[in-house]
Every structure is written in C-alpha cells, then in structure tokens.
Amino acid sequence: MEIEGGSDSKPILDLHSLDDNLVQKMVYDALVWSSLHGLVVGDRNVQRSGTVPGIGMVHAPFALLPTVFPENQWNLACEVAPIFNELVDRVSLDGKFLQESLSRTKKVDAFTSRLLDIHSKMLEINKKEEIRLGLHRSDYMLDEKTKLLLQIELNTISTSFPGLGSVVSELHRSLLKNYGEHLGCDVNRTPSNDAANRFSEALAKAWIEYNNPKAVIMVVVQPEERNMYDQHWLSFNLKERHNVTMIRKTMAEIDKEGEIQPDGTLLVGGHAIAIIYFRAGYAPTDYPSEAEWRGRLLMEHSSAIKCPSISYHLTGTKKIQQELAKPNVLEKFIDNKEDIAKLRKCFAGLWSLDDADIVDTAIEKPHLFVMKPQREGGGNNIYGDDVREALLRLRKDGKEQNAAYILMQRIFPTDSATFLVRDGNCHKDHAVSELGIYGAYLRNKDKVIVNERSGYLMRTKVSSSNEGGVAAGFAVLDSIYLT
C-alpha cells in the first residue's frame, strides 16, 4: 500500500491534549457517519435483531481515531500474506500430515475429533477439491520488547469483519479529513481498506470457475447472527458488482433442505450451490444437534466449492500452527528459503505440552505464556496464574489431556491512550491493538487465479483485557495510522 505524504508527516496528536469539546463533536459526527454508512450490528437488547435485518441496529463498537502503527511492520505483514495463503493450500493437501499432527488432540477434544472424522471420510473416498477457495486472516501483535511483529493465529474459517473493517477505515479517513487541522495529522497515512470488495471479488471469481450460471453462493450462518451486516456487505457487493446471488442458511436448514444430485451438485431449498461460504461451523456451539453435523458432512460430499473445505479448516487449528513452527517443517511445504525466513520471523514461540522443560518454565513464570485450546471466536484462552493451575492439573490428570492445548509465548504490545466508543458512549482508556491481514486464495487444479493480500482488520481492546474478540464484546473496530 503506497502512502502519499512522506514519513516525516506528524503522527496523531497526544490524545491527552485534545479538548473535550472537540472530542464530543468528533464522537457525534462519528455516530452520525456510522448510522449513514452501515457501521452497524444487531442490538443484543432487541430480540429480533439477530434474525430480521433493520430491526434493533446499533453502531459497531469503534475506536474514535486510528491507532499509530510502524509502516515497516505493516509492509512485512502485507508481504507475507500471499506466502501464508500458499502455505495453507499446500498443508491442506497433505491429509496424512493433518491426521497425524492432530491424532492425539482427537483423543481429548471431541469437536476436533468430529472434524477429523469428516476429513477421514473424504480421504477414504479420495474426494478431490479441484477448485479451492481460501478467505483467510492472519492476526499479529507488535511485541514491545523485541519490536517484532508476531503472529497470534492464522484463521482459515469464518474470518469476520471484512465488511465492517472496511467501513471503519473510511470513518477514520472521514474524521481525519474533517478534523486534520485540529489533530495535526495527515489522512493519507491511514491506508484505504478494500477487504469487502476483495473478498467479494474472490468469491465472484470462484463462482465463475464453478461454471454454472444458475448456481448461487450460500453463506452458512448462525441461527441468530447479530453481525449479519458485516456479511451483508459481501452479499451486497456480489450482487451490485458481479450480479451473483448469495443466500443465507443455517447448518440445520442445510441438513433439512439439502440434497446431492447424481453429478455431485448440492441443492439447498431448490438452489444449486456453487460456493459454500462458512460464517458458522467453527465452534462446538454451532453443532447443538446431529442435524448440524449431518449438514456439514453433506456439504463436504458435494461438488460445491467450500470456503473453507474441511482440510483448510483443520489447517487453521492451533495444533497445526504449533507443528509448522517446529524446525524443518515449513520446508516440507515451501521451497523458497527467503519466504520461509519471512514466515519464521513472524512466528511467536509455540510449544507442545509434551515439552517438559517449557511446561516447567510456564509453571514457574505463567505470565510469560498463553495456553490455547483448539477453539476459535475469542474467550477461550488461559492467562496468568490460571496457566500455572491448568498445567499443574493436567500434570496430575495424566499426559493424554495435554494434547488439547498448546503453549504460546505471550506477546506484550505497547499500550496507548485510546478513545473507545460503544453504545453511543465514549471513554478514554489504555489499550492495545491487534492487526489482522486478510488474504484471498483461489486455485483451479494447477492454476492459481488469486493469491493476494485483501485489506486488513485492526482491533483494539483495553489493555486490562486478555481476550480480543469484537463480536464477543472484548474489543472495538479500529484502523491504522502509519508512522
């Protein structure tokens, strides 16, 4: 992303020096702008807000001003995005590696076990996904001590906020344009964010590859989805820009309405499905009954393009992330030594709980580690003294349970004063930020059609909070100001 205006342009003013009246005026303008431009989510206080569009809308939580971020680290995160896309694709093709790496996790994690069972069935029937579509997001934090940009995780399923993330970037550009003289900053230091357009374009290109003009794209959604507007940005763009229709179905509805034609075509509610785009199915709570598991298996059996396929989904698990960080493992999947070096530079310390020395260190210094189970969606990790307690309990219970977790180096980002706006109220707090870089990858057999960085997501949370999910209520949407 080329930024106009040299690197000598001033950073954003110290927030402590901003006049209260100016802040209140900016908050008012930001709330109006958000309402007019669709920076909205469903209001949890309104019962129908997760099922009926336009009912019970409230602005998405956001940072009033973008967060300062070093341009050289931004460039690195952008540069490695296509390499991570390629890595996911290559790992996904190695069914033996996925099954073996997750074999012990399978014994102690029922959810991962069910996913692996579906993957095994696909391997048994030699199911080939010739057209493969990945819409990924790689999340990073900037470690204050080492000044390194370290990867927290690589998401391969239901990567949220390409829609609202794009909109909040435009909100910040609007505020900087209108208040730049008061803030002493340059709007061109906040990069534009085209995640919603890029993801829509990748979906549209995959739809073309599927080659059935009557087929639609199906987004798999949770029964009550208060983040529906983020998803609707993609369906709106698909229709307006590419004349492609997107329908919304829950996994239970897919089980009830779905059938596979003799040629492999998936029909749901009478619609032929070209692409299955998962915005659900990543957590055990998405499978409250056997109906949802039947729906998932039905989709995998079909000829529809899955975004992600079961193998892409498993490639995004924490255990695979930890396996890939081991010496000489990346070399199995990537040939270019420079690319491998770039990826390794982003890896935080990752360890199996079989490593007795690391476990001893983590029990002694639990604040330096995070314990992560095989879960997506925020709110699942273990921090601080709880790490020590969990490790001691696992040691007592026996080795098998170890496989349900990995240990990760805890990253300590710089905290800075930020104005956080939630439910129409603005308050100043110390906060830390997490940068997510979106990536789109589309391949048909040997031909790579799309492999690109596709916009970004900045999430900011009060520094006293361990967790970072916006939908889970821990963080606000943000954008970046390059310095």
JSON list of N, CA and C in Angstrom, two decimals, residues 414-468:
[
{"chain": "A", "resi": 414, "resn": "THR", "atom": "N", "xyz": [2.66, -2.59, 23.02]},
{"chain": "A", "resi": 414, "resn": "THR", "atom": "CA", "xyz": [2.63, -1.27, 23.66]},
{"chain": "A", "resi": 414, "resn": "THR", "atom": "C", "xyz": [1.19, -0.87, 23.90]},
{"chain": "A", "resi": 415, "resn": "ASP", "atom": "N", "xyz": [0.93, -0.31, 25.08]},
{"chain": "A", "resi": 415, "resn": "ASP", "atom": "CA", "xyz": [-0.42, 0.23, 25.25]},
{"chain": "A", "resi": 415, "resn": "ASP", "atom": "C", "xyz": [-0.37, 1.75, 25.11]},
{"chain": "A", "resi": 416, "resn": "SER", "atom": "N", "xyz": [-1.46, 2.31, 24.61]},
{"chain": "A", "resi": 416, "resn": "SER", "atom": "CA", "xyz": [-1.53, 3.76, 24.40]},
{"chain": "A", "resi": 416, "resn": "SER", "atom": "C", "xyz": [-2.94, 4.23, 24.69]},
{"chain": "A", "resi": 417, "resn": "ALA", "atom": "N", "xyz": [-3.05, 5.51, 24.96]},
{"chain": "A", "resi": 417, "resn": "ALA", "atom": "CA", "xyz": [-4.36, 6.09, 25.26]},
{"chain": "A", "resi": 417, "resn": "ALA", "atom": "C", "xyz": [-5.23, 6.05, 24.01]},
{"chain": "A", "resi": 418, "resn": "THR", "atom": "N", "xyz": [-6.47, 5.63, 24.15]},
{"chain": "A", "resi": 418, "resn": "THR", "atom": "CA", "xyz": [-7.40, 5.49, 23.02]},
{"chain": "A", "resi": 418, "resn": "THR", "atom": "C", "xyz": [-8.80, 5.89, 23.47]},
{"chain": "A", "resi": 419, "resn": "PHE", "atom": "N", "xyz": [-9.54, 6.51, 22.56]},
{"chain": "A", "resi": 419, "resn": "PHE", "atom": "CA", "xyz": [-10.96, 6.77, 22.82]},
{"chain": "A", "resi": 419, "resn": "PHE", "atom": "C", "xyz": [-11.78, 5.61, 22.24]},
{"chain": "A", "resi": 420, "resn": "LEU", "atom": "N", "xyz": [-12.50, 4.92, 23.11]},
{"chain": "A", "resi": 420, "resn": "LEU", "atom": "CA", "xyz": [-13.31, 3.77, 22.71]},
{"chain": "A", "resi": 420, "resn": "LEU", "atom": "C", "xyz": [-14.78, 4.17, 22.73]},
{"chain": "A", "resi": 421, "resn": "VAL", "atom": "N", "xyz": [-15.49, 3.90, 21.63]},
{"chain": "A", "resi": 421, "resn": "VAL", "atom": "CA", "xyz": [-16.90, 4.28, 21.53]},
{"chain": "A", "resi": 421, "resn": "VAL", "atom": "C", "xyz": [-17.75, 3.03, 21.43]},
{"chain": "A", "resi": 422, "resn": "ARG", "atom": "N", "xyz": [-18.63, 2.85, 22.41]},
{"chain": "A", "resi": 422, "resn": "ARG", "atom": "CA", "xyz": [-19.52, 1.69, 22.46]},
{"chain": "A", "resi": 422, "resn": "ARG", "atom": "C", "xyz": [-20.87, 2.16, 23.00]},
{"chain": "A", "resi": 423, "resn": "ASP", "atom": "N", "xyz": [-21.96, 1.71, 22.35]},
{"chain": "A", "resi": 423, "resn": "ASP", "atom": "CA", "xyz": [-23.32, 2.10, 22.78]},
{"chain": "A", "resi": 423, "resn": "ASP", "atom": "C", "xyz": [-23.49, 3.61, 22.89]},
{"chain": "A", "resi": 424, "resn": "GLY", "atom": "N", "xyz": [-22.85, 4.33, 21.98]},
{"chain": "A", "resi": 424, "resn": "GLY", "atom": "CA", "xyz": [-23.01, 5.78, 21.96]},
{"chain": "A", "resi": 424, "resn": "GLY", "atom": "C", "xyz": [-22.20, 6.52, 23.00]},
{"chain": "A", "resi": 425, "resn": "ASN", "atom": "N", "xyz": [-21.46, 5.81, 23.82]},
{"chain": "A", "resi": 425, "resn": "ASN", "atom": "CA", "xyz": [-20.66, 6.43, 24.88]},
{"chain": "A", "resi": 425, "resn": "ASN", "atom": "C", "xyz": [-19.18, 6.33, 24.54]},
{"chain": "A", "resi": 426, "resn": "CYS", "atom": "N", "xyz": [-18.45, 7.41, 24.84]},
{"chain": "A", "resi": 426, "resn": "CYS", "atom": "CA", "xyz": [-17.02, 7.44, 24.56]},
{"chain": "A", "resi": 426, "resn": "CYS", "atom": "C", "xyz": [-16.25, 7.50, 25.87]},
{"chain": "A", "resi": 427, "resn": "HIS", "atom": "N", "xyz": [-15.26, 6.64, 26.02]},
{"chain": "A", "resi": 427, "resn": "HIS", "atom": "CA", "xyz": [-14.39, 6.79, 27.19]},
{"chain": "A", "resi": 427, "resn": "HIS", "atom": "C", "xyz": [-12.94, 6.55, 26.79]},
{"chain": "A", "resi": 428, "resn": "LYS", "atom": "N", "xyz": [-12.06, 7.23, 27.49]},
{"chain": "A", "resi": 428, "resn": "LYS", "atom": "CA", "xyz": [-10.63, 7.11, 27.21]},
{"chain": "A", "resi": 428, "resn": "LYS", "atom": "C", "xyz": [-10.04, 6.04, 28.11]},
{"chain": "A", "resi": 429, "resn": "ASP", "atom": "N", "xyz": [-9.20, 5.19, 27.52]},
{"chain": "A", "resi": 429, "resn": "ASP", "atom": "CA", "xyz": [-8.59, 4.12, 28.31]},
{"chain": "A", "resi": 429, "resn": "ASP", "atom": "C", "xyz": [-7.26, 3.75, 27.67]},
{"chain": "A", "resi": 430, "resn": "HIS", "atom": "N", "xyz": [-6.44, 3.02, 28.43]},
{"chain": "A", "resi": 430, "resn": "HIS", "atom": "CA", "xyz": [-5.22, 2.48, 27.84]},
{"chain": "A", "resi": 430, "resn": "HIS", "atom": "C", "xyz": [-5.57, 1.20, 27.10]},
{"chain": "A", "resi": 431, "resn": "ALA", "atom": "N", "xyz": [-5.07, 1.09, 25.88]},
{"chain": "A", "resi": 431, "resn": "ALA", "atom": "CA", "xyz": [-5.50, -0.01, 25.02]},
{"chain": "A", "resi": 431, "resn": "ALA", "atom": "C", "xyz": [-4.32, -0.58, 24.24]},
{"chain": "A", "resi": 432, "resn": "VAL", "atom": "N", "xyz": [-4.50, -1.83, 23.79]},
{"chain": "A", "resi": 432, "resn": "VAL", "atom": "CA", "xyz": [-3.53, -2.49, 22.91]},
{"chain": "A", "resi": 432, "resn": "VAL", "atom": "C", "xyz": [-4.27, -2.93, 21.65]},
{"chain": "A", "resi": 433, "resn": "SER", "atom": "N", "xyz": [-3.51, -3.14, 20.58]},
{"chain": "A", "resi": 433, "resn": "SER", "atom": "CA", "xyz": [-4.14, -3.43, 19.29]},
{"chain": "A", "resi": 433, "resn": "SER", "atom": "C", "xyz": [-3.59, -4.68, 18.64]},
{"chain": "A", "resi": 434, "resn": "GLU", "atom": "N", "xyz": [-4.44, -5.26, 17.79]},
{"chain": "A", "resi": 434, "resn": "GLU", "atom": "CA", "xyz": [-4.11, -6.49, 17.06]},
{"chain": "A", "resi": 434, "resn": "GLU", "atom": "C", "xyz": [-4.43, -6.24, 15.59]},
{"chain": "A", "resi": 435, "resn": "LEU", "atom": "N", "xyz": [-3.45, -6.48, 14.74]},
{"chain": "A", "resi": 435, "resn": "LEU", "atom": "CA", "xyz": [-3.60, -6.26, 13.30]},
{"chain": "A", "resi": 435, "resn": "LEU", "atom": "C", "xyz": [-3.88, -7.58, 12.60]},
{"chain": "A", "resi": 436, "resn": "GLY", "atom": "N", "xyz": [-4.97, -7.64, 11.85]},
{"chain": "A", "resi": 436, "resn": "GLY", "atom": "CA", "xyz": [-5.27, -8.81, 11.03]},
{"chain": "A", "resi": 436, "resn": "GLY", "atom": "C", "xyz": [-5.14, -8.46, 9.56]},
{"chain": "A", "resi": 437, "resn": "ILE", "atom": "N", "xyz": [-4.39, -9.26, 8.82]},
{"chain": "A", "resi": 437, "resn": "ILE", "atom": "CA", "xyz": [-4.26, -9.04, 7.37]},
{"chain": "A", "resi": 437, "resn": "ILE", "atom": "C", "xyz": [-5.07, -10.13, 6.65]},
{"chain": "A", "resi": 438, "resn": "TYR", "atom": "N", "xyz": [-6.03, -9.70, 5.84]},
{"chain": "A", "resi": 438, "resn": "TYR", "atom": "CA", "xyz": [-6.85, -10.65, 5.08]},
{"chain": "A", "resi": 438, "resn": "TYR", "atom": "C", "xyz": [-6.08, -11.14, 3.86]},
{"chain": "A", "resi": 439, "resn": "GLY", "atom": "N", "xyz": [-6.34, -12.39, 3.50]},
{"chain": "A", "resi": 439, "resn": "GLY", "atom": "CA", "xyz": [-5.75, -12.94, 2.28]},
{"chain": "A", "resi": 439, "resn": "GLY", "atom": "C", "xyz": [-6.79, -13.73, 1.52]},
{"chain": "A", "resi": 440, "resn": "ALA", "atom": "N", "xyz": [-6.76, -13.62, 0.20]},
{"chain": "A", "resi": 440, "resn": "ALA", "atom": "CA", "xyz": [-7.67, -14.41, -0.65]},
{"chain": "A", "resi": 440, "resn": "ALA", "atom": "C", "xyz": [-6.84, -15.29, -1.56]},
{"chain": "A", "resi": 441, "resn": "TYR", "atom": "N", "xyz": [-7.29, -16.55, -1.68]},
{"chain": "A", "resi": 441, "resn": "TYR", "atom": "CA", "xyz": [-6.55, -17.53, -2.49]},
{"chain": "A", "resi": 441, "resn": "TYR", "atom": "C", "xyz": [-7.55, -18.36, -3.28]},
{"chain": "A", "resi": 442, "resn": "LEU", "atom": "N", "xyz": [-7.37, -18.44, -4.58]},
{"chain": "A", "resi": 442, "resn": "LEU", "atom": "CA", "xyz": [-8.25, -19.25, -5.44]},
{"chain": "A", "resi": 442, "resn": "LEU", "atom": "C", "xyz": [-7.39, -20.03, -6.42]},
{"chain": "A", "resi": 443, "resn": "ARG", "atom": "N", "xyz": [-7.63, -21.34, -6.44]},
{"chain": "A", "resi": 443, "resn": "ARG", "atom": "CA", "xyz": [-6.86, -22.21, -7.32]},
{"chain": "A", "resi": 443, "resn": "ARG", "atom": "C", "xyz": [-7.80, -23.18, -8.01]},
{"chain": "A", "resi": 444, "resn": "ASN", "atom": "N", "xyz": [-7.59, -23.40, -9.28]},
{"chain": "A", "resi": 444, "resn": "ASN", "atom": "CA", "xyz": [-8.33, -24.43, -10.02]},
{"chain": "A", "resi": 444, "resn": "ASN", "atom": "C", "xyz": [-7.30, -25.40, -10.60]},
{"chain": "A", "resi": 445, "resn": "LYS", "atom": "N", "xyz": [-7.24, -26.59, -9.98]},
{"chain": "A", "resi": 445, "resn": "LYS", "atom": "CA", "xyz": [-6.22, -27.60, -10.33]},
{"chain": "A", "resi": 445, "resn": "LYS", "atom": "C", "xyz": [-4.83, -26.96, -10.18]},
{"chain": "A", "resi": 446, "resn": "ASP", "atom": "N", "xyz": [-4.07, -26.85, -11.26]},
{"chain": "A", "resi": 446, "resn": "ASP", "atom": "CA", "xyz": [-2.70, -26.32, -11.16]},
{"chain": "A", "resi": 446, "resn": "ASP", "atom": "C", "xyz": [-2.63, -24.80, -11.33]},
{"chain": "A", "resi": 447, "resn": "LYS", "atom": "N", "xyz": [-3.75, -24.18, -11.62]},
{"chain": "A", "resi": 447, "resn": "LYS", "atom": "CA", "xyz": [-3.73, -22.75, -11.94]},
{"chain": "A", "resi": 447, "resn": "LYS", "atom": "C", "xyz": [-4.13, -21.91, -10.73]},
{"chain": "A", "resi": 448, "resn": "VAL", "atom": "N", "xyz": [-3.22, -21.05, -10.27]},
{"chain": "A", "resi": 448, "resn": "VAL", "atom": "CA", "xyz": [-3.54, -20.11, -9.20]},
{"chain": "A", "resi": 448, "resn": "VAL", "atom": "C", "xyz": [-4.17, -18.87, -9.84]},
{"chain": "A", "resi": 449, "resn": "ILE", "atom": "N", "xyz": [-5.42, -18.60, -9.50]},
{"chain": "A", "resi": 449, "resn": "ILE", "atom": "CA", "xyz": [-6.16, -17.49, -10.11]},
{"chain": "A", "resi": 449, "resn": "ILE", "atom": "C", "xyz": [-6.07, -16.24, -9.24]},
{"chain": "A", "resi": 450, "resn": "VAL", "atom": "N", "xyz": [-6.13, -16.42, -7.93]},
{"chain": "A", "resi": 450, "resn": "VAL", "atom": "CA", "xyz": [-6.00, -15.30, -6.98]},
{"chain": "A", "resi": 450, "resn": "VAL", "atom": "C", "xyz": [-5.07, -15.74, -5.86]},
{"chain": "A", "resi": 451, "resn": "ASN", "atom": "N", "xyz": [-4.09, -14.90, -5.56]},
{"chain": "A", "resi": 451, "resn": "ASN", "atom": "CA", "xyz": [-3.29, -15.06, -4.33]},
{"chain": "A", "resi": 451, "resn": "ASN", "atom": "C", "xyz": [-2.83, -13.67, -3.93]},
{"chain": "A", "resi": 452, "resn": "GLU", "atom": "N", "xyz": [-3.57, -13.06, -3.01]},
{"chain": "A", "resi": 452, "resn": "GLU", "atom": "CA", "xyz": [-3.29, -11.66, -2.70]},
{"chain": "A", "resi": 452, "resn": "GLU", "atom": "C", "xyz": [-3.64, -11.30, -1.27]},
{"chain": "A", "resi": 453, "resn": "ARG", "atom": "N", "xyz": [-3.04, -10.21, -0.82]},
{"chain": "A", "resi": 453, "resn": "ARG", "atom": "CA", "xyz": [-3.48, -9.56, 0.40]},
{"chain": "A", "resi": 453, "resn": "ARG", "atom": "C", "xyz": [-4.79, -8.85, 0.09]},
{"chain": "A", "resi": 454, "resn": "SER", "atom": "N", "xyz": [-5.72, -8.88, 1.02]},
{"chain": "A", "resi": 454, "resn": "SER", "atom": "CA", "xyz": [-7.07, -8.38, 0.69]},
{"chain": "A", "resi": 454, "resn": "SER", "atom": "C", "xyz": [-7.62, -7.45, 1.77]},
{"chain": "A", "resi": 455, "resn": "GLY", "atom": "N", "xyz": [-6.86, -6.42, 2.10]},
{"chain": "A", "resi": 455, "resn": "GLY", "atom": "CA", "xyz": [-7.33, -5.50, 3.13]},
{"chain": "A", "resi": 455, "resn": "GLY", "atom": "C", "xyz": [-6.91, -5.94, 4.52]},
{"chain": "A", "resi": 456, "resn": "TYR", "atom": "N", "xyz": [-7.43, -5.25, 5.53]},
{"chain": "A", "resi": 456, "resn": "TYR", "atom": "CA", "xyz": [-6.95, -5.53, 6.88]},
{"chain": "A", "resi": 456, "resn": "TYR", "atom": "C", "xyz": [-8.03, -5.26, 7.92]},
{"chain": "A", "resi": 457, "resn": "LEU", "atom": "N", "xyz": [-7.77, -5.73, 9.12]},
{"chain": "A", "resi": 457, "resn": "LEU", "atom": "CA", "xyz": [-8.65, -5.50, 10.27]},
{"chain": "A", "resi": 457, "resn": "LEU", "atom": "C", "xyz": [-7.79, -5.08, 11.45]},
{"chain": "A", "resi": 458, "resn": "MET", "atom": "N", "xyz": [-8.13, -3.96, 12.07]},
{"chain": "A", "resi": 458, "resn": "MET", "atom": "CA", "xyz": [-7.45, -3.57, 13.30]},
{"chain": "A", "resi": 458, "resn": "MET", "atom": "C", "xyz": [-8.47, -3.68, 14.43]},
{"chain": "A", "resi": 459, "resn": "ARG", "atom": "N", "xyz": [-8.10, -4.39, 15.50]},
{"chain": "A", "resi": 459, "resn": "ARG", "atom": "CA", "xyz": [-8.97, -4.47, 16.68]},
{"chain": "A", "resi": 459, "resn": "ARG", "atom": "C", "xyz": [-8.21, -3.95, 17.88]},
{"chain": "A", "resi": 460, "resn": "THR", "atom": "N", "xyz": [-8.87, -3.14, 18.68]},
{"chain": "A", "resi": 460, "resn": "THR", "atom": "CA", "xyz": [-8.25, -2.53, 19.84]},
{"chain": "A", "resi": 460, "resn": "THR", "atom": "C", "xyz": [-9.07, -2.85, 21.07]},
{"chain": "A", "resi": 461, "resn": "LYS", "atom": "N", "xyz": [-8.37, -3.18, 22.16]},
{"chain": "A", "resi": 461, "resn": "LYS", "atom": "CA", "xyz": [-9.06, -3.55, 23.40]},
{"chain": "A", "resi": 461, "resn": "LYS", "atom": "C", "xyz": [-8.36, -2.88, 24.57]},
{"chain": "A", "resi": 462, "resn": "VAL", "atom": "N", "xyz": [-9.09, -2.67, 25.66]},
{"chain": "A", "resi": 462, "resn": "VAL", "atom": "CA", "xyz": [-8.44, -2.10, 26.84]},
{"chain": "A", "resi": 462, "resn": "VAL", "atom": "C", "xyz": [-7.34, -3.04, 27.29]},
{"chain": "A", "resi": 463, "resn": "SER", "atom": "N", "xyz": [-6.22, -2.49, 27.71]},
{"chain": "A", "resi": 463, "resn": "SER", "atom": "CA", "xyz": [-5.04, -3.32, 27.98]},
{"chain": "A", "resi": 463, "resn": "SER", "atom": "C", "xyz": [-5.24, -4.26, 29.16]},
{"chain": "A", "resi": 464, "resn": "SER", "atom": "N", "xyz": [-6.25, -4.00, 29.98]},
{"chain": "A", "resi": 464, "resn": "SER", "atom": "CA", "xyz": [-6.51, -4.90, 31.12]},
{"chain": "A", "resi": 464, "resn": "SER", "atom": "C", "xyz": [-7.26, -6.16, 30.70]},
{"chain": "A", "resi": 465, "resn": "SER", "atom": "N", "xyz": [-7.75, -6.21, 29.42]},
{"chain": "A", "resi": 465, "resn": "SER", "atom": "CA", "xyz": [-8.50, -7.38, 28.95]},
{"chain": "A", "resi": 465, "resn": "SER", "atom": "C", "xyz": [-7.55, -8.34, 28.23]},
{"chain": "A", "resi": 466, "resn": "ASN", "atom": "N", "xyz": [-7.66, -9.63, 28.56]},
{"chain": "A", "resi": 466, "resn": "ASN", "atom": "CA", "xyz": [-6.82, -10.63, 27.87]},
{"chain": "A", "resi": 466, "resn": "ASN", "atom": "C", "xyz": [-7.36, -10.97, 26.50]},
{"chain": "A", "resi": 467, "resn": "GLU", "atom": "N", "xyz": [-8.70, -11.04, 26.38]},
{"chain": "A", "resi": 467, "resn": "GLU", "atom": "CA", "xyz": [-9.31, -11.50, 25.14]},
{"chain": "A", "resi": 467, "resn": "GLU", "atom": "C", "xyz": [-9.48, -10.35, 24.15]},
{"chain": "A", "resi": 468, "resn": "GLY", "atom": "N", "xyz": [-9.70, -10.73, 22.86]},
{"chain": "A", "resi": 468, "resn": "GLY", "atom": "CA", "xyz": [-9.70, -9.70, 21.83]},
{"chain": "A", "resi": 468, "resn": "GLY", "atom": "C", "xyz": [-10.83, -9.71, 20.83]}
]
